[in-house]
mmCIF file of C-alpha atoms in Angstrom:
data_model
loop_
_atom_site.group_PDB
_atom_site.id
_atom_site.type_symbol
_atom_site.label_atom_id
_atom_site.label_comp_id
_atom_site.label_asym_id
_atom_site.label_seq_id
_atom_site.Cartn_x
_atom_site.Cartn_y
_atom_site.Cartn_z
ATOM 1 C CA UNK A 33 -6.859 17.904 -12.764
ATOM 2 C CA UNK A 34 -3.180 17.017 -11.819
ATOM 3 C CA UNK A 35 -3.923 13.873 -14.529
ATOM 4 C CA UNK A 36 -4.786 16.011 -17.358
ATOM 5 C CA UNK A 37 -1.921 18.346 -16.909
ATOM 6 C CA UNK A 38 0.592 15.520 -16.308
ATOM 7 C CA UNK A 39 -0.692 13.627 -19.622
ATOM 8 C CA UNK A 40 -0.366 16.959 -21.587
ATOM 9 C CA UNK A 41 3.220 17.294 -20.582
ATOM 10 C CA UNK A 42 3.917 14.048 -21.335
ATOM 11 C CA UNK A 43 2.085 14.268 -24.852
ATOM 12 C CA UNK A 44 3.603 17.618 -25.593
ATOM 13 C CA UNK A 45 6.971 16.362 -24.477
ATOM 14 C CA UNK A 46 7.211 13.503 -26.607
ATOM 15 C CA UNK A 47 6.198 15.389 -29.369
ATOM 16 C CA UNK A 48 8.872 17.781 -28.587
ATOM 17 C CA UNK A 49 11.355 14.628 -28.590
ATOM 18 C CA UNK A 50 10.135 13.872 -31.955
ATOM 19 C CA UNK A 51 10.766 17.159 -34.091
ATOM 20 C CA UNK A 52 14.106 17.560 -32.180
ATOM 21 C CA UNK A 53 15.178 14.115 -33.774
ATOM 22 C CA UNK A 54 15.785 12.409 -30.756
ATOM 23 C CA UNK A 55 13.940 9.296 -31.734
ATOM 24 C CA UNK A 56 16.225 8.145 -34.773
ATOM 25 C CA UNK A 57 19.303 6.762 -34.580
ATOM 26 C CA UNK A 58 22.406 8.756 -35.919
ATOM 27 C CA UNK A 59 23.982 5.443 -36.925
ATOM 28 C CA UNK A 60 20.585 3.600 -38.683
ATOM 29 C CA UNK A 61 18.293 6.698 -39.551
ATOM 30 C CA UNK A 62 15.419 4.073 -40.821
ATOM 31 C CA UNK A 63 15.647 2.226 -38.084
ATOM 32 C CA UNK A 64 12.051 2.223 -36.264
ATOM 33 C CA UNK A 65 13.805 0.807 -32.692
ATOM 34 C CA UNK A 66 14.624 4.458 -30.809
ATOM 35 C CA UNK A 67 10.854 5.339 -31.985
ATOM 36 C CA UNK A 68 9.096 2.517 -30.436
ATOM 37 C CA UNK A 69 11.473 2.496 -27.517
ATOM 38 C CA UNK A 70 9.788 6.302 -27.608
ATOM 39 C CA UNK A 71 6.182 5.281 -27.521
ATOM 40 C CA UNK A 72 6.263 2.524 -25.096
ATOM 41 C CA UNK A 73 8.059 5.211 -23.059
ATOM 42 C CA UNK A 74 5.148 7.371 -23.381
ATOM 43 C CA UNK A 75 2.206 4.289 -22.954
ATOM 44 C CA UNK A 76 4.216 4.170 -19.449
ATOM 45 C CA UNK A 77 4.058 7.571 -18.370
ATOM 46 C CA UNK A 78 0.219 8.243 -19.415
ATOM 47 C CA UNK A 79 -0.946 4.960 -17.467
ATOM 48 C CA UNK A 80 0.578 6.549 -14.203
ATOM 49 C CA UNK A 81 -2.027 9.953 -14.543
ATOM 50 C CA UNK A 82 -4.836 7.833 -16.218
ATOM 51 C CA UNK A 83 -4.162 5.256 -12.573
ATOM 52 C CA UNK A 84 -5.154 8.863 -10.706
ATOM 53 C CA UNK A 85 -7.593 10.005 -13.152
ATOM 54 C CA UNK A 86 -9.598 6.580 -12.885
ATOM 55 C CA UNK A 87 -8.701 5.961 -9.119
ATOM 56 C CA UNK A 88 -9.965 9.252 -7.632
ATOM 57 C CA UNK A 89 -13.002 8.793 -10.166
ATOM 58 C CA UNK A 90 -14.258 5.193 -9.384
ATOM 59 C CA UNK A 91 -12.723 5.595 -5.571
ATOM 60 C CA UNK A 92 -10.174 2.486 -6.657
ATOM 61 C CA UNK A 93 -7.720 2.027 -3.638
ATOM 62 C CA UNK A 94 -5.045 0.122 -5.480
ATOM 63 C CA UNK A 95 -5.410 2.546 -8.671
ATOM 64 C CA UNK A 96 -4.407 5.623 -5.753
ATOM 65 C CA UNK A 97 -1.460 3.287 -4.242
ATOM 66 C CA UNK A 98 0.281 2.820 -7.623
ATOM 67 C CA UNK A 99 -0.414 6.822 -8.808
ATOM 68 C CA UNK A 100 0.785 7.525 -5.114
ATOM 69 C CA UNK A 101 4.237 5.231 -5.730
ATOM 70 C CA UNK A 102 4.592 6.029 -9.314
ATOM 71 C CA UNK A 103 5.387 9.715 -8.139
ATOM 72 C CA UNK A 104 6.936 9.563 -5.609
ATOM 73 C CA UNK A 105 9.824 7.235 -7.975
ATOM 74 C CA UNK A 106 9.517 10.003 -10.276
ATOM 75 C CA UNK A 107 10.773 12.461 -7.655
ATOM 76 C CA UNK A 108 13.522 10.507 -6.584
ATOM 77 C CA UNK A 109 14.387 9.832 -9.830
ATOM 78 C CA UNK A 110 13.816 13.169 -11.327
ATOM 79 C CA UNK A 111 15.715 14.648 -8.196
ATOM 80 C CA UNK A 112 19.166 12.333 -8.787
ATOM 81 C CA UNK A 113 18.979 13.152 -12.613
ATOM 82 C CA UNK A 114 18.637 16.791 -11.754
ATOM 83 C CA UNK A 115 21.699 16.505 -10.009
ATOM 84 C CA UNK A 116 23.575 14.483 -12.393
ATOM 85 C CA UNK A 117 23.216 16.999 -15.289
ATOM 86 C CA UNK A 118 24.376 19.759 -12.953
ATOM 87 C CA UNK A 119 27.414 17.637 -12.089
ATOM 88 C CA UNK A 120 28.053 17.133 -16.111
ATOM 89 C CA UNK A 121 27.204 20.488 -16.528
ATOM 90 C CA UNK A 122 30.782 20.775 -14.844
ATOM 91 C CA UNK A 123 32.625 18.532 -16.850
ATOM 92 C CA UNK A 124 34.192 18.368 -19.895
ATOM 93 C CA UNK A 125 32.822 17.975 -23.004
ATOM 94 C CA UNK A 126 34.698 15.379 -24.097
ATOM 95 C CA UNK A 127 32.856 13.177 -21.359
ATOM 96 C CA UNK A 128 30.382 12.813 -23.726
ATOM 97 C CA UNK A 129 31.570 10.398 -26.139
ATOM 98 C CA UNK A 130 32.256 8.415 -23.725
ATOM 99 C CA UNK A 131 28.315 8.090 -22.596
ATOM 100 C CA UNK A 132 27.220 4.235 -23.115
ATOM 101 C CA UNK A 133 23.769 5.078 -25.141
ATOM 102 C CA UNK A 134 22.821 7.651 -27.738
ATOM 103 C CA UNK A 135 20.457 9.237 -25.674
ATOM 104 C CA UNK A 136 22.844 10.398 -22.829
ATOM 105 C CA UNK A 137 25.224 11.324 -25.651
ATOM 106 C CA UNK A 138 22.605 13.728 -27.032
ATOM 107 C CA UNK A 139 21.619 15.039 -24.013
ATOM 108 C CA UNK A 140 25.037 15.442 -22.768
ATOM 109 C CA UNK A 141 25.766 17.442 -25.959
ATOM 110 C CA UNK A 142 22.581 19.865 -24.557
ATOM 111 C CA UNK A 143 23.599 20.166 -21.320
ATOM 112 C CA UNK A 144 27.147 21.666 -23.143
ATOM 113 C CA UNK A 145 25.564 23.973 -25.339
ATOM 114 C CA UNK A 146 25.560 27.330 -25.610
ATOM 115 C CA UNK A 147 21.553 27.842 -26.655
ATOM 116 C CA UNK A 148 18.810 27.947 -24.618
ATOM 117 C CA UNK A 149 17.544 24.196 -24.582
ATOM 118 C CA UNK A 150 19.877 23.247 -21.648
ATOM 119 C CA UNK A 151 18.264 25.895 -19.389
ATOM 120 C CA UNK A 152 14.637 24.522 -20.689
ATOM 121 C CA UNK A 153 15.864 20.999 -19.813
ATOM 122 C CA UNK A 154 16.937 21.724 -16.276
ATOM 123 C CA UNK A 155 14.048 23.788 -16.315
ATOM 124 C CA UNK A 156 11.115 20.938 -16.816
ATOM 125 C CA UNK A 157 12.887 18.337 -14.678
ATOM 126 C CA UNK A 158 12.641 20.886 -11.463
ATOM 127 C CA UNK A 159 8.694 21.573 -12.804
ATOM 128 C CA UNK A 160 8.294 17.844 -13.293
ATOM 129 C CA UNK A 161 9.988 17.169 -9.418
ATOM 130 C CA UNK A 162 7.415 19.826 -8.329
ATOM 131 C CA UNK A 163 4.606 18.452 -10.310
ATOM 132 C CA UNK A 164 5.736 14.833 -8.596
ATOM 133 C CA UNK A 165 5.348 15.963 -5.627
ATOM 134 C CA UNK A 166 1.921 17.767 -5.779
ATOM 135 C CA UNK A 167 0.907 14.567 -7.462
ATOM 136 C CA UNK A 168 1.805 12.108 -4.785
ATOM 137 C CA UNK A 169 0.672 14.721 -2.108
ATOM 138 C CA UNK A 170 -2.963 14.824 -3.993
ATOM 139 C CA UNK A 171 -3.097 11.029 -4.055
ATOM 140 C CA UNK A 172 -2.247 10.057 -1.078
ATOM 141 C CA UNK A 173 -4.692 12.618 0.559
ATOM 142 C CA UNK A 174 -7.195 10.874 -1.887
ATOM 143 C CA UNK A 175 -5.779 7.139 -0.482
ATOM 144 C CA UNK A 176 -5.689 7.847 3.291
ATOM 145 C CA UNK A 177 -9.448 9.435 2.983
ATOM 146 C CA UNK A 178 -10.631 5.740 1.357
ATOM 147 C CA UNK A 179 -10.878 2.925 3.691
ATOM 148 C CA UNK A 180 -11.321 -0.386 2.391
ATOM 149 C CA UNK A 181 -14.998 -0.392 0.808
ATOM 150 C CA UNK A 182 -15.735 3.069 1.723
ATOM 151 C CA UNK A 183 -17.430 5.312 -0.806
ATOM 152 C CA UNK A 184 -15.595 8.623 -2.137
ATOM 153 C CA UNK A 185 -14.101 10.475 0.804
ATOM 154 C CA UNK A 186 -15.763 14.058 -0.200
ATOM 155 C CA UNK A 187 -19.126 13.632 -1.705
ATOM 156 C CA UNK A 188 -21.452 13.951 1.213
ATOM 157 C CA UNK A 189 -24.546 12.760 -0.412
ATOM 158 C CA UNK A 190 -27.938 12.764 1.774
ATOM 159 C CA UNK A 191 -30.047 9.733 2.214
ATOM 160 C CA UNK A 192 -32.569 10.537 -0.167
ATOM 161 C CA UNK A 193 -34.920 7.695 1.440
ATOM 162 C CA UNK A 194 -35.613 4.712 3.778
ATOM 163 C CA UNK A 195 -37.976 1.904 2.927
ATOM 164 C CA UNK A 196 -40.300 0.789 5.748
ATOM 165 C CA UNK A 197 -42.014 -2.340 5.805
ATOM 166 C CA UNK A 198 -45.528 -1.770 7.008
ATOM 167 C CA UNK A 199 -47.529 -4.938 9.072
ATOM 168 C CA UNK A 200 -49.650 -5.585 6.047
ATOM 169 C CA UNK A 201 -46.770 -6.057 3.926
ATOM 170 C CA UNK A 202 -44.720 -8.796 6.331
ATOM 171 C CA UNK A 203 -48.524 -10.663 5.995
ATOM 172 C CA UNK A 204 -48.389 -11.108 2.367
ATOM 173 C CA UNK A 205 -44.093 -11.451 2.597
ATOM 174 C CA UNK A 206 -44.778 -14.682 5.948
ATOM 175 C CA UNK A 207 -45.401 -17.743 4.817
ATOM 176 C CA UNK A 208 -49.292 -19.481 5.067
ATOM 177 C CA UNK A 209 -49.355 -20.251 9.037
ATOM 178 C CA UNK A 210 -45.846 -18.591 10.205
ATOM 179 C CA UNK A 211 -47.255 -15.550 12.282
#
């Protein structure tokens, strides 16, 4: 479940990043670079919930360990850039022309405005550092209950059956003169 909502964010997110521009490059609008950087941005981020998704289904121990590390970089990462857009959030904005890439210019500019966008951007990297953390906390619960070549931790399936050989069968199975 944590998968589907994480890939859903990300989807919607990207697509938000699209109609907001932020994919095109002020200086070469035709140039196609800022969108692919865009979508192998986004291949990344799904394979980290589809690594869960497939892990916890097929019981996959190294699937769990890299959903497990992917999020717990996320909410170191997500918890340092939190910080550094409340530090710019006390700065000038002049500091922002003097950002090294487009994309920090941009969302330098947002953290200075006036509308409503910058709260929404502080906004989804605390939900994102909570998600993170419910995330790693689900997988490694999910990777600690899996020992190496163990079946799923919580389904609890019966023995349905047990084959029995009976004497008459181990005569036909011997060989001719090995009783």
């Amino acid at each position: 479940m944590l998968s589907v909502i994480s890939s859903t964010y990300y989807i919607c997110a990207f697509i938000a990043r699209l109609l907001l521009g932020q994919y095109t490059d002020p200086g070469d609008p035709n140039s196609p670079d800022e969108l692919w950087s865009g979508c192998s941005q986004l291949i990344i981020e799904l394979s980290i919930p589809a690594c869960g998704y497939y892990g916890a289904l097929y019981t996959h121990r190294t699937l769990l360990f890299f959903f497990c590390g992917a999020n717990l970089i996320f909410v170191v990462a997500y918890s340092i850039n939190f910080l550094r857009y409340v530090i710019r959030m006390g700065g000038g904005a002049e500091a922002c022309a003097l950002e090294a890439y487009a994309t920090q210019q941009r969302d330098c500019e947002l953290m200075h405005s006036d509308g409503p966008l910058r709260y929404v951007f502080l906004g989804s990297l605390v939900v994102l550092t909570w998600f993170s953390c419910l995330s790693f906390g689900a997988g490694k619960g999910l990777y600690q209950g899996l020992a190496p070549g163990d079946g799923h931790p919580y389904s609890s399936m019966p023995v349905v059956g047990e084959v029995i050989a009976t004497p008459d069968a181990a005569r036909f199975v011997a060989a001719p003169g090995m009783r």
